[in-house]
Short mmCIF file of C-alpha atoms and ligand atoms in Angstrom, two decimals:
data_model
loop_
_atom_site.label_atom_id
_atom_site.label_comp_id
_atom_site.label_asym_id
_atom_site.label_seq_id
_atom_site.Cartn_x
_atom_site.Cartn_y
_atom_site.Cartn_z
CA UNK A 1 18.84 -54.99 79.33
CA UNK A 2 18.78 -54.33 75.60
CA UNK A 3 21.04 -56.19 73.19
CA UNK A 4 21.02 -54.64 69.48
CA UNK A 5 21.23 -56.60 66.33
CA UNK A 6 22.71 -54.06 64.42
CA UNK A 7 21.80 -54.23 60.91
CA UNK A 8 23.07 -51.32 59.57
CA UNK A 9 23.38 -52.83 56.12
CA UNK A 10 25.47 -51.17 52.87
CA UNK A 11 23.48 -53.52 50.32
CA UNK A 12 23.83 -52.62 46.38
CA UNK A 13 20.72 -54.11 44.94
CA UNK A 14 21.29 -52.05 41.84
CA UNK A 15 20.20 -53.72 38.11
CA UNK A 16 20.58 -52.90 34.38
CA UNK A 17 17.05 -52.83 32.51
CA UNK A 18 18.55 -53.31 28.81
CA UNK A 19 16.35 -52.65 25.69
CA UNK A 20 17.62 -53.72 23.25
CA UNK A 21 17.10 -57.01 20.41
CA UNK A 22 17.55 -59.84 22.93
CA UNK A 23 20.79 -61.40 22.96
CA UNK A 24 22.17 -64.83 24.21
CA UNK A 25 21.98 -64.85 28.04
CA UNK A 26 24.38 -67.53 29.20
CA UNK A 27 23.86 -69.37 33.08
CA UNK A 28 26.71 -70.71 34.86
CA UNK A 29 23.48 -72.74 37.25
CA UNK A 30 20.39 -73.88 36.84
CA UNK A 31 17.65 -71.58 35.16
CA UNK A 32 13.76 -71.84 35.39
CA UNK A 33 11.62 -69.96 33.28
CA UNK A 34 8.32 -69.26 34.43
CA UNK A 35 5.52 -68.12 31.77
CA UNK A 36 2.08 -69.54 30.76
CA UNK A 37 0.85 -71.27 27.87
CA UNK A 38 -0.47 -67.46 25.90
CA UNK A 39 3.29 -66.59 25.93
CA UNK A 40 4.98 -70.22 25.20
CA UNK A 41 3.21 -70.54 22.49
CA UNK A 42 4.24 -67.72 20.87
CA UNK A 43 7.45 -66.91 22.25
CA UNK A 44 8.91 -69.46 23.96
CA UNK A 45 11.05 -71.29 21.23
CA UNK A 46 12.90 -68.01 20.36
CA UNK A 47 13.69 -67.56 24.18
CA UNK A 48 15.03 -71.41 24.47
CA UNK A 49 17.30 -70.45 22.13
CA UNK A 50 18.94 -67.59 23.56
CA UNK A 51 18.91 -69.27 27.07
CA UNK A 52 22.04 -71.46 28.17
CA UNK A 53 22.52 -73.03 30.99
CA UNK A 54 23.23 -75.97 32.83
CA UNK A 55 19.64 -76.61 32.83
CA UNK A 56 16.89 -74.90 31.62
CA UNK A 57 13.29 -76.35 33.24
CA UNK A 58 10.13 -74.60 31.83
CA UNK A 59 7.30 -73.96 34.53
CA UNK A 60 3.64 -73.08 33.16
CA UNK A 61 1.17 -71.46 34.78
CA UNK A 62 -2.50 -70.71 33.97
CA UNK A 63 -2.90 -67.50 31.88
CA UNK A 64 -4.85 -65.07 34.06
CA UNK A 65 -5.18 -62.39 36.68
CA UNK A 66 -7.09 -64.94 38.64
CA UNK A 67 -4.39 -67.20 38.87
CA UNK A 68 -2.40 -64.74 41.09
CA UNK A 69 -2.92 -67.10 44.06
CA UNK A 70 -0.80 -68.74 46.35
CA UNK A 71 -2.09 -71.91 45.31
CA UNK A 72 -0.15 -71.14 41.97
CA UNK A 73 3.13 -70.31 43.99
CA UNK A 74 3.20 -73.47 45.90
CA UNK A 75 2.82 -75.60 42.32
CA UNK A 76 6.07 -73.40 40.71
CA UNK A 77 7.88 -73.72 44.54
CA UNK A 78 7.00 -77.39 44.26
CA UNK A 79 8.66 -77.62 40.53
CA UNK A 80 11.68 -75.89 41.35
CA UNK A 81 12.13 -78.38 44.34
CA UNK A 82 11.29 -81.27 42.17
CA UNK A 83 14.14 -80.24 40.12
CA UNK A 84 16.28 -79.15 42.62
CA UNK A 85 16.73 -75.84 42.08
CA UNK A 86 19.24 -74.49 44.66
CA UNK A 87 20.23 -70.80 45.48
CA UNK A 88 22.21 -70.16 43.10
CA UNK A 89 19.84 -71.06 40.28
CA UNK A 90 18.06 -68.09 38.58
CA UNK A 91 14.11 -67.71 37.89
CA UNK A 92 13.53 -66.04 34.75
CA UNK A 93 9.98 -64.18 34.08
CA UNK A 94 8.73 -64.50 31.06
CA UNK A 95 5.41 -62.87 30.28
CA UNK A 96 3.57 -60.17 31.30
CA UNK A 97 2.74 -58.18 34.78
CA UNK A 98 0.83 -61.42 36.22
CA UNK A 99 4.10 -63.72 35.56
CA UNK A 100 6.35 -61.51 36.84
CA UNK A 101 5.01 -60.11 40.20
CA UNK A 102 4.26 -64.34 40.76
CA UNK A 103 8.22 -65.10 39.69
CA UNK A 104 9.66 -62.06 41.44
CA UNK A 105 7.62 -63.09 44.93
CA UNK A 106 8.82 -66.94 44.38
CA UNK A 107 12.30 -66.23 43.88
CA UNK A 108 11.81 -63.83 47.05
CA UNK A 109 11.10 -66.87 49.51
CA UNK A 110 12.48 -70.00 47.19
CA UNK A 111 15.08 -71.12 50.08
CA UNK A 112 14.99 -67.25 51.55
CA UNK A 113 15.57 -65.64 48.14
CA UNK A 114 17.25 -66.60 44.88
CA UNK A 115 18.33 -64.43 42.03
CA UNK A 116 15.19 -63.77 39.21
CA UNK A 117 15.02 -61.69 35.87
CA UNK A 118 12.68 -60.17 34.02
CA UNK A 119 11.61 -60.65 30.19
CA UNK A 120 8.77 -58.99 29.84
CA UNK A 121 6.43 -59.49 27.16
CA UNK A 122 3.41 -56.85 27.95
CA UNK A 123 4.00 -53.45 27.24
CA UNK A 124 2.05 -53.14 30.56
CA UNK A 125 5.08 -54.93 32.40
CA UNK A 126 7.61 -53.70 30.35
CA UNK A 127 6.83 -49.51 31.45
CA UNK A 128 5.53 -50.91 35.07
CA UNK A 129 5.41 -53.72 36.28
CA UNK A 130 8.69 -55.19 35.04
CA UNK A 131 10.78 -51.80 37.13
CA UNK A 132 10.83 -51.49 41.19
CA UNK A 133 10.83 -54.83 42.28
CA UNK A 134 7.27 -55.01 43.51
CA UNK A 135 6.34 -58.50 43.78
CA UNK A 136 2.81 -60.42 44.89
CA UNK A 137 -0.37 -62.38 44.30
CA UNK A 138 -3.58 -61.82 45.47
CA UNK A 139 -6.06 -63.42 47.65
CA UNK A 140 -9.59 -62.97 48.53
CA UNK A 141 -9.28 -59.86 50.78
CA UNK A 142 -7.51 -57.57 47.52
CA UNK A 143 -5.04 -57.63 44.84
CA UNK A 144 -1.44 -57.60 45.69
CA UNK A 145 -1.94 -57.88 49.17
CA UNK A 146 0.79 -61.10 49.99
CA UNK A 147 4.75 -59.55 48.28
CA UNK A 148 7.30 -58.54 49.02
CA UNK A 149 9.94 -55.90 47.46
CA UNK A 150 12.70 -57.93 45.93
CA UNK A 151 14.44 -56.29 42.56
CA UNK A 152 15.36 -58.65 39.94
CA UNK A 153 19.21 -59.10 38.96
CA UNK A 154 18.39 -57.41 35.25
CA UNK A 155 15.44 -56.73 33.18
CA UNK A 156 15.26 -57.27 29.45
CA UNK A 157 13.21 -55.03 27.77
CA UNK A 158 13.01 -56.35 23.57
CA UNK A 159 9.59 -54.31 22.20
CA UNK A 160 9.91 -57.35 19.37
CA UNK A 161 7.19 -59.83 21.85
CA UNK A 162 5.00 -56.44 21.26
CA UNK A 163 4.27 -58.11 17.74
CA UNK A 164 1.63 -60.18 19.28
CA UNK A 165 0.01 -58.48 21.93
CA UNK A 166 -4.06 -57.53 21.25
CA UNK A 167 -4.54 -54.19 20.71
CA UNK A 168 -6.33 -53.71 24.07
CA UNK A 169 -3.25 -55.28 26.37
CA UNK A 170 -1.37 -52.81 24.16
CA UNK A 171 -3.60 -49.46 25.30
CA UNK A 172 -3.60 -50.55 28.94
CA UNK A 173 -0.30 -50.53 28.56
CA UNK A 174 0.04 -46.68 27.11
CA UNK A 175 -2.53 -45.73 30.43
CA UNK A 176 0.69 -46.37 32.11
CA UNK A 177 2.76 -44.25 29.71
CA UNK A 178 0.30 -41.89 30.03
CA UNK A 179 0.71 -41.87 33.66
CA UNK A 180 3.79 -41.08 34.30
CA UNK A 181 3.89 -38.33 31.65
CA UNK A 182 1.07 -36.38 33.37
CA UNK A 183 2.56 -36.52 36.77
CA UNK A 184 6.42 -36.30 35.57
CA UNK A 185 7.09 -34.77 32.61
CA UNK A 186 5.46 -31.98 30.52
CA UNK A 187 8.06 -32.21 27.82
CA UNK A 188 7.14 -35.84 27.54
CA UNK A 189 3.49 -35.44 27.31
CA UNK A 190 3.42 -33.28 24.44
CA UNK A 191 5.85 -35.92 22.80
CA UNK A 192 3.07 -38.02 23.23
CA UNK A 193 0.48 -36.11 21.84
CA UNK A 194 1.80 -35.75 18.42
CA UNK A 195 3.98 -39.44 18.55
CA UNK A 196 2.35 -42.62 17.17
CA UNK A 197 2.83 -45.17 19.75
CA UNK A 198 2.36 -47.89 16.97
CA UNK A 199 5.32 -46.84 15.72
CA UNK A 200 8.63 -48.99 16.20
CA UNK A 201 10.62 -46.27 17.10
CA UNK A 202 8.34 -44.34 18.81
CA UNK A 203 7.15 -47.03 21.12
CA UNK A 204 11.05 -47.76 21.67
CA UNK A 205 11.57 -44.07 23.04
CA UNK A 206 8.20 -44.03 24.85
CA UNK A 207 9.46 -47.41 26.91
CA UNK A 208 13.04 -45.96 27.23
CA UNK A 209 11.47 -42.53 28.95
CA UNK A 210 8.62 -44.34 30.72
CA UNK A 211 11.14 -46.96 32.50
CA UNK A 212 13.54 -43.74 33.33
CA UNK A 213 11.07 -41.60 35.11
CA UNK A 214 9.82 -44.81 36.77
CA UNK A 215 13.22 -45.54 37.83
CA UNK A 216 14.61 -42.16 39.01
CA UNK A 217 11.09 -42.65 41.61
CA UNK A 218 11.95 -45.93 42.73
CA UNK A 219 15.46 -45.38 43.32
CA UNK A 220 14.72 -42.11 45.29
CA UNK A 221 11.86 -44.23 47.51
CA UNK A 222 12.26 -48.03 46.93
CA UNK A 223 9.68 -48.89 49.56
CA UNK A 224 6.48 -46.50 48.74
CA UNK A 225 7.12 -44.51 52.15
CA UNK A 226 6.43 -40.82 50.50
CA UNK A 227 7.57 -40.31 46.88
CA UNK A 228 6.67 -43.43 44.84
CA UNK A 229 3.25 -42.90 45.59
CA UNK A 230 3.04 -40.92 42.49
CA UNK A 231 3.17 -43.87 40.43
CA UNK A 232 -1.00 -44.57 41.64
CA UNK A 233 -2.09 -41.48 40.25
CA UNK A 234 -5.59 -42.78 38.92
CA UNK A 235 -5.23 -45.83 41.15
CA UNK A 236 -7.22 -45.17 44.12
CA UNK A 237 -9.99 -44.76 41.58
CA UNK A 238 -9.07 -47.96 39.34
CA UNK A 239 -9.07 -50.47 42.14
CA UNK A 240 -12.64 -49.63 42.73
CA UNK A 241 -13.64 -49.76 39.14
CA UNK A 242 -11.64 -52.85 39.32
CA UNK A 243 -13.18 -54.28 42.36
CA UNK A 244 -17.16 -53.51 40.44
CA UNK A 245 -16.20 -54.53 37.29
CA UNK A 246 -15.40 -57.81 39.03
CA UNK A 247 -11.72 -57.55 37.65
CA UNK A 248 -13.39 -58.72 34.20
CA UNK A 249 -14.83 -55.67 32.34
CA UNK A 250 -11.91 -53.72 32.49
CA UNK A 251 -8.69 -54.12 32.25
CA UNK A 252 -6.02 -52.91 35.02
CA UNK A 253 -4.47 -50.10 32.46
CA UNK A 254 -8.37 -49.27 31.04
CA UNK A 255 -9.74 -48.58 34.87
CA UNK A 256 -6.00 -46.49 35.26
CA UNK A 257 -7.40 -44.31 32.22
CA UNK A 258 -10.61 -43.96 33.82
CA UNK A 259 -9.25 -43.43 37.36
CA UNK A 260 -6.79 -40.51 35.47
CA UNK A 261 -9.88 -39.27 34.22
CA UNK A 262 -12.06 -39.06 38.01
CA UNK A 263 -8.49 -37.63 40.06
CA UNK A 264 -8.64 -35.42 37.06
CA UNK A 265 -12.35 -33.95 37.96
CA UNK A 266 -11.36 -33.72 41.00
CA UNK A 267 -7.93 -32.04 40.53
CA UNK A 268 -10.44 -29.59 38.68
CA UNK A 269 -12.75 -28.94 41.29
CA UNK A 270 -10.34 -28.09 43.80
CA UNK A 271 -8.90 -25.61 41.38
CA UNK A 272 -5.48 -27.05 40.96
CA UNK A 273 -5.71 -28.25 37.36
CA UNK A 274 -7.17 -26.10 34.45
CA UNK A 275 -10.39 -27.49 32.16
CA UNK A 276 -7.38 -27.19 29.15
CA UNK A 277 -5.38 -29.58 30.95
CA UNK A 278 -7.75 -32.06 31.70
CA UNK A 279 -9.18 -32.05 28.82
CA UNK A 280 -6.28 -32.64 26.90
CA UNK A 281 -5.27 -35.59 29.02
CA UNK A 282 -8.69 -37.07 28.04
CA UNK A 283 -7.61 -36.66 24.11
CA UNK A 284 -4.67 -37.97 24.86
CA UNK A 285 -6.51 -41.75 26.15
CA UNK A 286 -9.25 -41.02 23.59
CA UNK A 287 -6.53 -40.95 20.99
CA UNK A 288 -5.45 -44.81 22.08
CA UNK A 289 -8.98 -45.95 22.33
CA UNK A 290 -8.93 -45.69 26.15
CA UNK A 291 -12.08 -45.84 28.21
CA UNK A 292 -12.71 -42.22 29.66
CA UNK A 293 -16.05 -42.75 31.90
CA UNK A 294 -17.55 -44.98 34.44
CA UNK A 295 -21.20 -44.64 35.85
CA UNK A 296 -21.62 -46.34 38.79
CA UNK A 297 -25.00 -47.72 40.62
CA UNK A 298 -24.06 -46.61 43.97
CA UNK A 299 -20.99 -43.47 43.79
CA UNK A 300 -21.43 -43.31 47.93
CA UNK A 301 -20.87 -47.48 47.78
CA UNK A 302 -17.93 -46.24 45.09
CA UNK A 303 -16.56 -43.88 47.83
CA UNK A 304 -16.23 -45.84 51.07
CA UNK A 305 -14.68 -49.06 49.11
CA UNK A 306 -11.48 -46.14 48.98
CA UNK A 307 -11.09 -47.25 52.43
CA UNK A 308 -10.24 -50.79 51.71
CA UNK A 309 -7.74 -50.01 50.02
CA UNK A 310 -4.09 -51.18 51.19
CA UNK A 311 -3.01 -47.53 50.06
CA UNK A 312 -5.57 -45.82 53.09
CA UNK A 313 -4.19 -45.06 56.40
CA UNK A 314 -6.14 -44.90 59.69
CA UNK A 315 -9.19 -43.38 57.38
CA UNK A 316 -7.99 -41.48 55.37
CA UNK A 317 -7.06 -41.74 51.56
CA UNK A 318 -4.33 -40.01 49.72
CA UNK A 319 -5.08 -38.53 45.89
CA UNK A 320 -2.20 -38.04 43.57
CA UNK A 321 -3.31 -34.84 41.52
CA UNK A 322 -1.57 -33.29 38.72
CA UNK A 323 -1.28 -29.92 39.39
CA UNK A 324 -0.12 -28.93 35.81
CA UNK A 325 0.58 -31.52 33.17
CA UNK A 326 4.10 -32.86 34.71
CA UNK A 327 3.57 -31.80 38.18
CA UNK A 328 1.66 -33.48 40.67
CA UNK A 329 0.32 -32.74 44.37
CA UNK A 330 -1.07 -35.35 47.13
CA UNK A 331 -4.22 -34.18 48.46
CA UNK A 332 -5.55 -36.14 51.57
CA UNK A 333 -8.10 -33.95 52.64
CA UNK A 334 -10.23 -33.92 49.58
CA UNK A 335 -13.89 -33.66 50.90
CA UNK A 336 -16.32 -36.11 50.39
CA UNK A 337 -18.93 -33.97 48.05
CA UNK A 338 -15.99 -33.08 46.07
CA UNK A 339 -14.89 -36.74 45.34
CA UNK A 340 -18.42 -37.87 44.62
CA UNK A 341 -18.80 -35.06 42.32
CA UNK A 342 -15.52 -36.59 40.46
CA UNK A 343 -16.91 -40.13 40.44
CA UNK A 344 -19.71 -38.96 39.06
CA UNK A 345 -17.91 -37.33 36.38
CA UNK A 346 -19.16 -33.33 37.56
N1 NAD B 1 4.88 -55.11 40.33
C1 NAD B 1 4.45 -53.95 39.90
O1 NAD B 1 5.06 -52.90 40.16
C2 NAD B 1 3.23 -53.91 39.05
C3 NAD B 1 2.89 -52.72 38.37
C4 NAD B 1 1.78 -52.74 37.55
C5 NAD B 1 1.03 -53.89 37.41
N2 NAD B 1 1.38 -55.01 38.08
C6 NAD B 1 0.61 -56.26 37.95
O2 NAD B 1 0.71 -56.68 36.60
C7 NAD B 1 -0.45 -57.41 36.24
C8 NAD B 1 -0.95 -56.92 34.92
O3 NAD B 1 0.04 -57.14 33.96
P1 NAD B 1 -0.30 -57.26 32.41
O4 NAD B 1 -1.14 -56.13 32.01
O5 NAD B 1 0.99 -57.50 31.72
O6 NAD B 1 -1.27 -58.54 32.38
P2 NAD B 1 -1.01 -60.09 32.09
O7 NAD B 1 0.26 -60.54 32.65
O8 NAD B 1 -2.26 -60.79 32.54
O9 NAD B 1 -0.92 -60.16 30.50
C9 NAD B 1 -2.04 -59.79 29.75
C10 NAD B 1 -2.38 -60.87 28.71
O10 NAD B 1 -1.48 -60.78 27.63
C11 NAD B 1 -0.92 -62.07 27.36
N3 NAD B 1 0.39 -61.83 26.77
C12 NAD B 1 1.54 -61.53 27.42
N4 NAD B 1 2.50 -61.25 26.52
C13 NAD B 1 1.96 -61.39 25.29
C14 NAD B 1 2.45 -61.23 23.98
N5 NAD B 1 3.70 -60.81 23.75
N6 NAD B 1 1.61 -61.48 22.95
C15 NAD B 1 0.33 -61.86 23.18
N7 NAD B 1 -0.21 -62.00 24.39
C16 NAD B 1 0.61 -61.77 25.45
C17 NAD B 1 -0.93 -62.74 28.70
O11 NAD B 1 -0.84 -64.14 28.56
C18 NAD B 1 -2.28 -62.28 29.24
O12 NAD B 1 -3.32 -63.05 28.70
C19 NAD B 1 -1.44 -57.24 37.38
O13 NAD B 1 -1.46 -58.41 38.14
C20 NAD B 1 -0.87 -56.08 38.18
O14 NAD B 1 -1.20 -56.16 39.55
C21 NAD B 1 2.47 -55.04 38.89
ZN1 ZN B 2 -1.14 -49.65 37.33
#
């Protein structure tokens, strides 16, 4: 005998991302914010202004990639209890990519799920990871390997934090931009070329277009089953620059521009994107200081780490290539001797 649970559910998990100056956000429940001591410092006091609520409870964490750890979920899971958070309290993000894929994935289990929003403060999370309610920590096997997919209630996008960020958060950042230009848009790529993304305005627009493209993929393939695999164009190639680096020489958007630059040699190779197009996409990271190469000691070592990936299925590993600048193509029977010829930069 079979008994279904049906679950046919008609769930509208849709959310605003506003850019705009922030304004007063007002609670009717209890709020935590979660950030780390980088951001508070800077930020915080503004935020606390604009924040009401019945309570407001500040949780720090360290500042750092390497903090992405359960061990830090269980001490902000262990605050919210302490102050009795229930589920109708709201965790609000405030920081960059780090702090909000560790608020989203609290507020994701925090007595089965409470609401969370996002403030980022890296241009990084802002165009990325702030959009598609991705949320996770890693552990010693990989990065974002414990998550879940949970969207935030709203995200507020104010390019004002910006003010502070080092230049080099700020060009791993524009990798992203980058990113989804060369796979999405043509129109928005030669935008780019000519813009100056230190620009108030222009940074403004290039947000506002990143966040819609990003958007229009999520909201056609919310769980990563076909389409949104776009997005890690460059990936598969930046988690292993990543992984050698020991997640310390680069950072995440730095190995992206280098991993753009490899699927790039090897879109090339296999004939489906011109010399002129790749080698404007390289002028294009050059022009925001972005790393463009990466030799590395062992490119067969480079090649079978592919296959730890989360992303490869039953041995085999899919490329996202562009096939023109704002069209793309996944290739997953890319031969070995052409791929080592792209890691090696021929
Ligand atoms: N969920 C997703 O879809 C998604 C997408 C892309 C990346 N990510 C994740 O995001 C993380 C990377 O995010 P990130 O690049 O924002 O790194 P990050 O969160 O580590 O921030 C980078 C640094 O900038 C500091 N900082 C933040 N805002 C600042 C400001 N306004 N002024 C000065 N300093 C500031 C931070 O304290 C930190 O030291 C990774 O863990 C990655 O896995 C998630
Ligand atoms: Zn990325």
């Amino acid at each position: 005998m079979t008994i279904t649970v049906n679950l046919q559910k008609h769930i509208n998990d849709s959310y605003g991302i506003h850019m705009q100056e922030l304004a007063p956000l007002a609670f009717s429940e209890k709020v935590a914010i979660i950030t780390n001591p980088t951001v508070a410092d800077l930020h915080l006091e503004k935020l606390l202004k604009l924040v009401t609520a019945p309570s407001v409870k500040v949780v720090k964490i360290p500042d750092g990639e390497a903090y992405k750890t359960l061990e830090t979920i269980e001490t902000i899971l262990n605050e919210l209890f302490e102050q009795r958070l229930d589920r109708r309290s709201t965790l609000i993000a405030f920081g960059g990519g780090v702090v909000g894929d560790m608020t989203g994935f609290c507020a994701s289990i925090y007595q089965r799920g409470i609401n969370f929003v996002q403030i980022p403060t890296t241009l990084l999370a802002m165009v990325d990871a702030s959009v598609g309610g991705k949320t996770g920590i890693d552990n010693k096997f990989g990065k974002n390997l414990i998550g879940s997919f949970y969207q935030p209630k709203a995200v507020y996008i104010d390019p004002f934090w910006l003010s502070t960020l080092p230049d080099r958060e700020f060009g791993a950042g524009v990798a992203e931009i980058i990113k989804i230009a060369v796979t999405l848009d043509e129109e928005f790529f030669c935008w780019l070329e000519s813009a100056d993304l230190k620009n108030h305005e222009a940074i403004k627009e290039a947000i506002a277009r990143s966040i819609e493209l990003k958007a229009d993929i999520v909201a056609q393939d919310e769980k990563e089953s076909g389409l949104r695999q776009v997005l890690n164009y460059g990936h598969t190639f930046a988690h292993v620059i990543e992984l050698e680096g020991n997640y310390t020489e680069f950072l995440h958007g730095e190995s992206v521009a280098i991993g753009m630059v490899m699927a790039n040699n090897l879109a090339v190779n296999t004939g489906s994107l011109s010399h002129k197009d790749a080698a404007r996409i390289k002028h294009l990271l050059e022009k925001y200081d972005l790393p463009t190469s990466f030799s590395t000691s062992d490119p067969e070592q480079f090649y079978d780490s592919f296959f730890l990936d989360k992303k490869s299925h039953s041995g085999k590993i899919t490329f996202v290539l562009p096939r023109t600048i704002g069209d793309y193509v996944f290739v997953d029977d890319a031969k070995k001797e052409w791929v080592l010829e792209a890691i090696k930069g021929e």
